[in-house]
Amino acid sequence: MPALADSYVIPPPPRPAIAVAGSDKTFPVRRIWCVGRNYEEHIREMGHDVRDPPFFFAKPADAIVPDGTRVPYPSLTKDMHHEVELVVALKSGGRNIALDRALDCIYGYGVGIDLTRRDLQIASRDMKRPWEIGKAFDASAPCGPLQPTSKIGHPSKGRIALTANGEVRQDGDLAQMIWNVPEIIVKLSEMVELAAGDIIMTGTPSGVAATVPGDKLECEIEGVGRLTVTIAPPPA
Ligand code: MN
């Protein structure tokens, strides 16, 4: 029987993974799910009704890039925005997960940025087209090291903030989430079967804004950790 790698017609692409704080091991990423609207002030700044329920979209797993990355400014956009978000990493999953079992699925938490080509997202929305062009581009999901729940528990409150070149842009609190983490897991598991390796970006507080080459974006979530990326010029 041939070795597994020999069974592919081309070399298999590498498995995207996220660093784990205090460990040499990494967390392998299966899918990236994102919550669209989950902080009231951000919903207002985007011009939507806060009574609308949050919804979900996805990014490809290989959109993950680590802490310290120089993210190249992506093509096509003139308005890339930062959205700092709490990242939830699952160690197990299932369908129709019960609310009181949802936290049991979580391996750990991290700090992420849902980078967004806002102009293209809004154009897609207005044309009733899919959001991928605005949300699912290369390197669109920077994610800092995960903190296992065995070390930090399950943070449900605490400051979530992003500064650009030292200037505070986003400054919220996890307690402002409209849907909390267990509720998000329950809802997602009604739509798809969740599994180990899935991560969820849980929505952003207000203060989203354009970011340009040269910007240093520093993110922090109290009790979870930090993430720093720099926006680099577009690839030549
Ligand atoms: Mn987002």
CSV table of C-alpha atoms and ligand atoms in Angstrom, one decimal:
chain,number,residue,atom,x,y,z
A,1,MET,CA,0.0,0.0,0.0
A,2,PRO,CA,1.4,3.4,-1.0
A,3,ALA,CA,2.2,6.0,1.7
A,4,LEU,CA,-0.7,8.5,2.0
A,5,ALA,CA,1.2,11.3,0.3
A,6,ASP,CA,1.8,9.1,-2.7
A,7,SER,CA,-1.9,8.7,-3.2
A,8,TYR,CA,-2.3,12.3,-4.4
A,9,VAL,CA,-1.8,13.4,-7.9
A,10,ILE,CA,-0.1,16.6,-6.7
A,11,PRO,CA,1.7,17.2,-3.3
A,12,PRO,CA,-1.1,17.9,-0.7
A,13,PRO,CA,-1.2,21.5,0.4
A,14,PRO,CA,0.0,22.2,4.0
A,15,ARG,CA,-2.6,22.1,6.8
A,16,PRO,CA,-3.1,25.6,8.1
A,17,ALA,CA,-2.5,25.9,11.8
A,18,ILE,CA,-2.4,28.4,14.7
A,19,ALA,CA,0.3,28.7,17.4
A,20,VAL,CA,-0.6,27.6,20.9
A,21,ALA,CA,0.8,29.8,23.7
A,22,GLY,CA,3.5,28.1,25.8
A,23,SER,CA,3.7,25.1,23.5
A,24,ASP,CA,5.7,23.9,20.5
A,25,LYS,CA,2.5,22.2,19.2
A,26,THR,CA,0.0,24.0,16.9
A,27,PHE,CA,-3.8,23.9,16.4
A,28,PRO,CA,-4.8,22.5,13.0
A,29,VAL,CA,-7.5,24.5,11.3
A,30,ARG,CA,-10.4,22.8,9.5
A,31,ARG,CA,-12.8,25.7,8.8
A,32,ILE,CA,-13.1,29.4,9.7
A,33,TRP,CA,-16.6,30.6,10.5
A,34,CYS,CA,-17.3,34.3,11.2
A,35,VAL,CA,-20.2,36.0,12.9
A,36,GLY,CA,-21.5,39.0,10.9
A,37,ARG,CA,-23.0,41.3,13.4
A,38,ASN,CA,-22.5,40.7,17.1
A,39,TYR,CA,-21.8,44.0,18.8
A,40,GLU,CA,-24.6,46.7,18.9
A,41,GLU,CA,-22.4,49.7,18.3
A,42,HIS,CA,-20.7,48.1,15.3
A,43,ILE,CA,-24.2,47.3,13.8
A,44,ARG,CA,-25.2,50.9,14.3
A,45,GLU,CA,-22.0,52.2,12.7
A,46,MET,CA,-22.6,50.0,9.6
A,47,GLY,CA,-26.2,51.4,9.4
A,48,HIS,CA,-28.1,48.2,10.3
A,49,ASP,CA,-31.0,47.5,12.7
A,50,VAL,CA,-29.7,46.0,15.9
A,51,ARG,CA,-32.9,43.8,16.1
A,52,ASP,CA,-31.7,41.8,13.0
A,53,PRO,CA,-30.2,38.5,14.2
A,54,PRO,CA,-26.5,37.9,13.6
A,55,PHE,CA,-25.5,35.7,10.7
A,56,PHE,CA,-22.5,33.7,9.6
A,57,PHE,CA,-20.0,33.7,6.7
A,58,ALA,CA,-16.8,31.8,6.2
A,59,LYS,CA,-13.2,32.3,5.2
A,60,PRO,CA,-10.9,29.6,3.8
A,61,ALA,CA,-8.6,27.9,6.4
A,62,ASP,CA,-5.5,29.1,4.7
A,63,ALA,CA,-6.5,32.7,5.3
A,64,ILE,CA,-4.9,32.3,8.7
A,65,VAL,CA,-1.6,34.1,9.2
A,66,PRO,CA,0.3,34.3,12.5
A,67,ASP,CA,1.2,37.0,15.0
A,68,GLY,CA,3.9,39.3,13.6
A,69,THR,CA,2.9,38.8,9.9
A,70,ARG,CA,3.5,41.6,7.4
A,71,VAL,CA,0.1,41.3,5.6
A,72,PRO,CA,0.4,42.5,2.0
A,73,TYR,CA,-2.2,45.1,1.1
A,74,PRO,CA,-4.7,43.0,-1.0
A,75,SER,CA,-5.6,43.6,-4.6
A,76,LEU,CA,-8.8,45.4,-5.9
A,77,THR,CA,-9.7,47.3,-2.8
A,78,LYS,CA,-9.3,50.9,-1.8
A,79,ASP,CA,-10.8,50.5,1.6
A,80,MET,CA,-9.5,47.6,3.7
A,81,HIS,CA,-10.8,47.6,7.2
A,82,HIS,CA,-9.6,46.0,10.5
A,83,GLU,CA,-12.1,44.1,12.7
A,84,VAL,CA,-10.6,42.8,16.0
A,85,GLU,CA,-12.4,39.7,17.2
A,86,LEU,CA,-12.3,36.9,19.8
A,87,VAL,CA,-11.4,33.7,18.2
A,88,VAL,CA,-12.9,30.4,19.5
A,89,ALA,CA,-11.0,27.2,18.6
A,90,LEU,CA,-13.0,23.9,18.8
A,91,LYS,CA,-11.6,20.5,19.9
A,92,SER,CA,-14.9,18.7,19.2
A,93,GLY,CA,-18.2,19.5,17.5
A,94,GLY,CA,-21.4,17.9,16.3
A,95,ARG,CA,-24.8,18.8,15.1
A,96,ASN,CA,-27.5,20.5,17.1
A,97,ILE,CA,-25.2,21.0,20.1
A,98,ALA,CA,-27.1,21.7,23.4
A,99,LEU,CA,-26.4,25.0,25.0
A,100,ASP,CA,-25.1,23.4,28.2
A,101,ARG,CA,-22.6,21.3,26.2
A,102,ALA,CA,-21.3,24.1,23.9
A,103,LEU,CA,-18.4,25.2,26.1
A,104,ASP,CA,-17.2,21.6,26.3
A,105,CYS,CA,-16.3,21.8,22.5
A,106,ILE,CA,-13.8,24.6,23.0
A,107,TYR,CA,-10.0,24.0,23.0
A,108,GLY,CA,-9.0,27.6,23.5
A,109,TYR,CA,-9.3,31.2,22.6
A,110,GLY,CA,-7.2,33.7,20.6
A,111,VAL,CA,-7.1,37.2,19.3
A,112,GLY,CA,-7.9,37.6,15.5
A,113,ILE,CA,-8.6,40.2,12.9
A,114,ASP,CA,-11.3,39.8,10.3
A,115,LEU,CA,-9.6,41.8,7.6
A,116,THR,CA,-12.3,43.1,5.2
A,117,ARG,CA,-12.2,44.7,1.8
A,118,ARG,CA,-15.1,46.9,2.8
A,119,ASP,CA,-15.7,48.5,-0.5
A,120,LEU,CA,-16.0,45.1,-2.2
A,121,GLN,CA,-18.1,43.7,0.7
A,122,ILE,CA,-20.6,46.5,0.4
A,123,ALA,CA,-20.7,46.3,-3.4
A,124,SER,CA,-21.4,42.6,-3.2
A,125,ARG,CA,-24.1,43.2,-0.6
A,126,ASP,CA,-25.8,45.8,-2.7
A,127,MET,CA,-25.7,43.5,-5.8
A,128,LYS,CA,-27.0,40.6,-3.6
A,129,ARG,CA,-23.9,38.7,-4.5
A,130,PRO,CA,-21.8,36.5,-2.1
A,131,TRP,CA,-19.3,38.1,0.3
A,132,GLU,CA,-16.2,36.1,-0.5
A,133,ILE,CA,-14.5,38.8,-2.5
A,134,GLY,CA,-14.8,41.2,0.5
A,135,LYS,CA,-14.0,38.7,3.3
A,136,ALA,CA,-12.2,35.6,2.1
A,137,PHE,CA,-9.0,36.9,0.5
A,138,ASP,CA,-5.4,35.8,1.1
A,139,ALA,CA,-4.1,36.5,4.6
A,140,SER,CA,-7.5,37.9,5.7
A,141,ALA,CA,-7.5,36.1,9.1
A,142,PRO,CA,-4.5,37.0,11.2
A,143,CYS,CA,-4.7,35.1,14.5
A,144,GLY,CA,-2.5,35.2,17.6
A,145,PRO,CA,-1.5,32.2,19.7
A,146,LEU,CA,-4.3,30.3,21.3
A,147,GLN,CA,-4.7,30.1,25.0
A,148,PRO,CA,-6.1,26.7,26.1
A,149,THR,CA,-9.2,26.8,28.3
A,150,SER,CA,-7.2,24.7,30.8
A,151,LYS,CA,-5.2,27.9,31.4
A,152,ILE,CA,-7.7,30.8,31.0
A,153,GLY,CA,-11.1,29.2,31.3
A,154,HIS,CA,-13.9,30.8,29.2
A,155,PRO,CA,-13.6,34.6,29.0
A,156,SER,CA,-17.1,36.3,28.8
A,157,LYS,CA,-16.0,39.8,29.7
A,158,GLY,CA,-12.9,41.9,29.3
A,159,ARG,CA,-11.5,44.6,27.1
A,160,ILE,CA,-11.2,43.9,23.4
A,161,ALA,CA,-9.2,46.6,21.6
A,162,LEU,CA,-7.2,47.5,18.5
A,163,THR,CA,-4.7,50.3,18.0
A,164,ALA,CA,-3.3,51.5,14.7
A,165,ASN,CA,0.2,53.1,15.1
A,166,GLY,CA,-0.6,53.6,18.8
A,167,GLU,CA,-4.0,55.3,18.2
A,168,VAL,CA,-7.0,53.5,19.7
A,169,ARG,CA,-9.4,52.6,17.0
A,170,GLN,CA,-11.6,49.9,18.6
A,171,ASP,CA,-12.2,49.6,22.3
A,172,GLY,CA,-15.0,47.4,23.5
A,173,ASP,CA,-15.8,44.6,25.9
A,174,LEU,CA,-16.5,40.9,25.3
A,175,ALA,CA,-19.6,41.4,27.5
A,176,GLN,CA,-21.1,43.6,24.7
A,177,MET,CA,-21.6,40.5,22.5
A,178,ILE,CA,-25.2,40.2,21.5
A,179,TRP,CA,-24.9,36.4,21.1
A,180,ASN,CA,-22.4,34.9,23.6
A,181,VAL,CA,-20.0,32.1,22.6
A,182,PRO,CA,-22.2,29.1,23.7
A,183,GLU,CA,-25.2,30.6,21.8
A,184,ILE,CA,-23.0,31.1,18.7
A,185,ILE,CA,-21.9,27.4,18.8
A,186,VAL,CA,-25.5,26.2,19.2
A,187,LYS,CA,-26.7,28.3,16.2
A,188,LEU,CA,-23.8,27.3,13.9
A,189,SER,CA,-24.3,23.6,14.8
A,190,GLU,CA,-27.9,23.9,13.5
A,191,MET,CA,-26.5,25.0,10.2
A,192,VAL,CA,-23.5,22.7,9.7
A,193,GLU,CA,-21.8,19.9,11.6
A,194,LEU,CA,-19.0,21.4,13.6
A,195,ALA,CA,-15.8,19.5,14.2
A,196,ALA,CA,-12.4,19.6,15.9
A,197,GLY,CA,-10.3,22.2,14.1
A,198,ASP,CA,-13.1,24.6,13.4
A,199,ILE,CA,-12.5,28.2,14.5
A,200,ILE,CA,-15.1,30.9,15.0
A,201,MET,CA,-14.4,34.6,14.7
A,202,THR,CA,-17.1,36.0,17.0
A,203,GLY,CA,-17.7,39.5,15.6
A,204,THR,CA,-16.2,42.9,16.2
A,205,PRO,CA,-16.9,45.9,18.4
A,206,SER,CA,-17.3,49.4,16.9
A,207,GLY,CA,-14.5,51.5,15.5
A,208,VAL,CA,-13.7,49.6,12.3
A,209,ALA,CA,-11.7,51.8,10.0
A,210,ALA,CA,-9.5,51.8,7.0
A,211,THR,CA,-6.0,50.5,7.3
A,212,VAL,CA,-3.1,51.2,4.8
A,213,PRO,CA,0.4,50.0,4.1
A,214,GLY,CA,2.7,50.9,6.9
A,215,ASP,CA,0.1,50.6,9.7
A,216,LYS,CA,1.0,48.6,12.7
A,217,LEU,CA,-2.1,47.0,14.2
A,218,GLU,CA,-1.9,46.0,17.8
A,219,CYS,CA,-4.8,44.0,19.3
A,220,GLU,CA,-5.5,42.9,22.8
A,221,ILE,CA,-8.2,40.9,24.5
A,222,GLU,CA,-8.0,41.0,28.3
A,223,GLY,CA,-7.3,37.5,29.7
A,224,VAL,CA,-6.7,36.1,26.2
A,225,GLY,CA,-3.6,37.7,24.7
A,226,ARG,CA,-2.3,39.9,22.0
A,227,LEU,CA,-1.8,40.0,18.2
A,228,THR,CA,0.3,42.4,16.2
A,229,VAL,CA,0.5,42.7,12.4
A,230,THR,CA,1.8,45.2,10.0
A,231,ILE,CA,0.2,46.1,6.7
A,232,ALA,CA,2.7,45.9,4.0
A,233,PRO,CA,2.7,47.3,0.4
A,234,PRO,CA,0.9,45.2,-2.2
A,235,PRO,CA,3.0,42.4,-3.8
A,236,ALA,CA,5.0,43.7,-6.7
B,1,MN,MN,-16.1,40.5,11.4
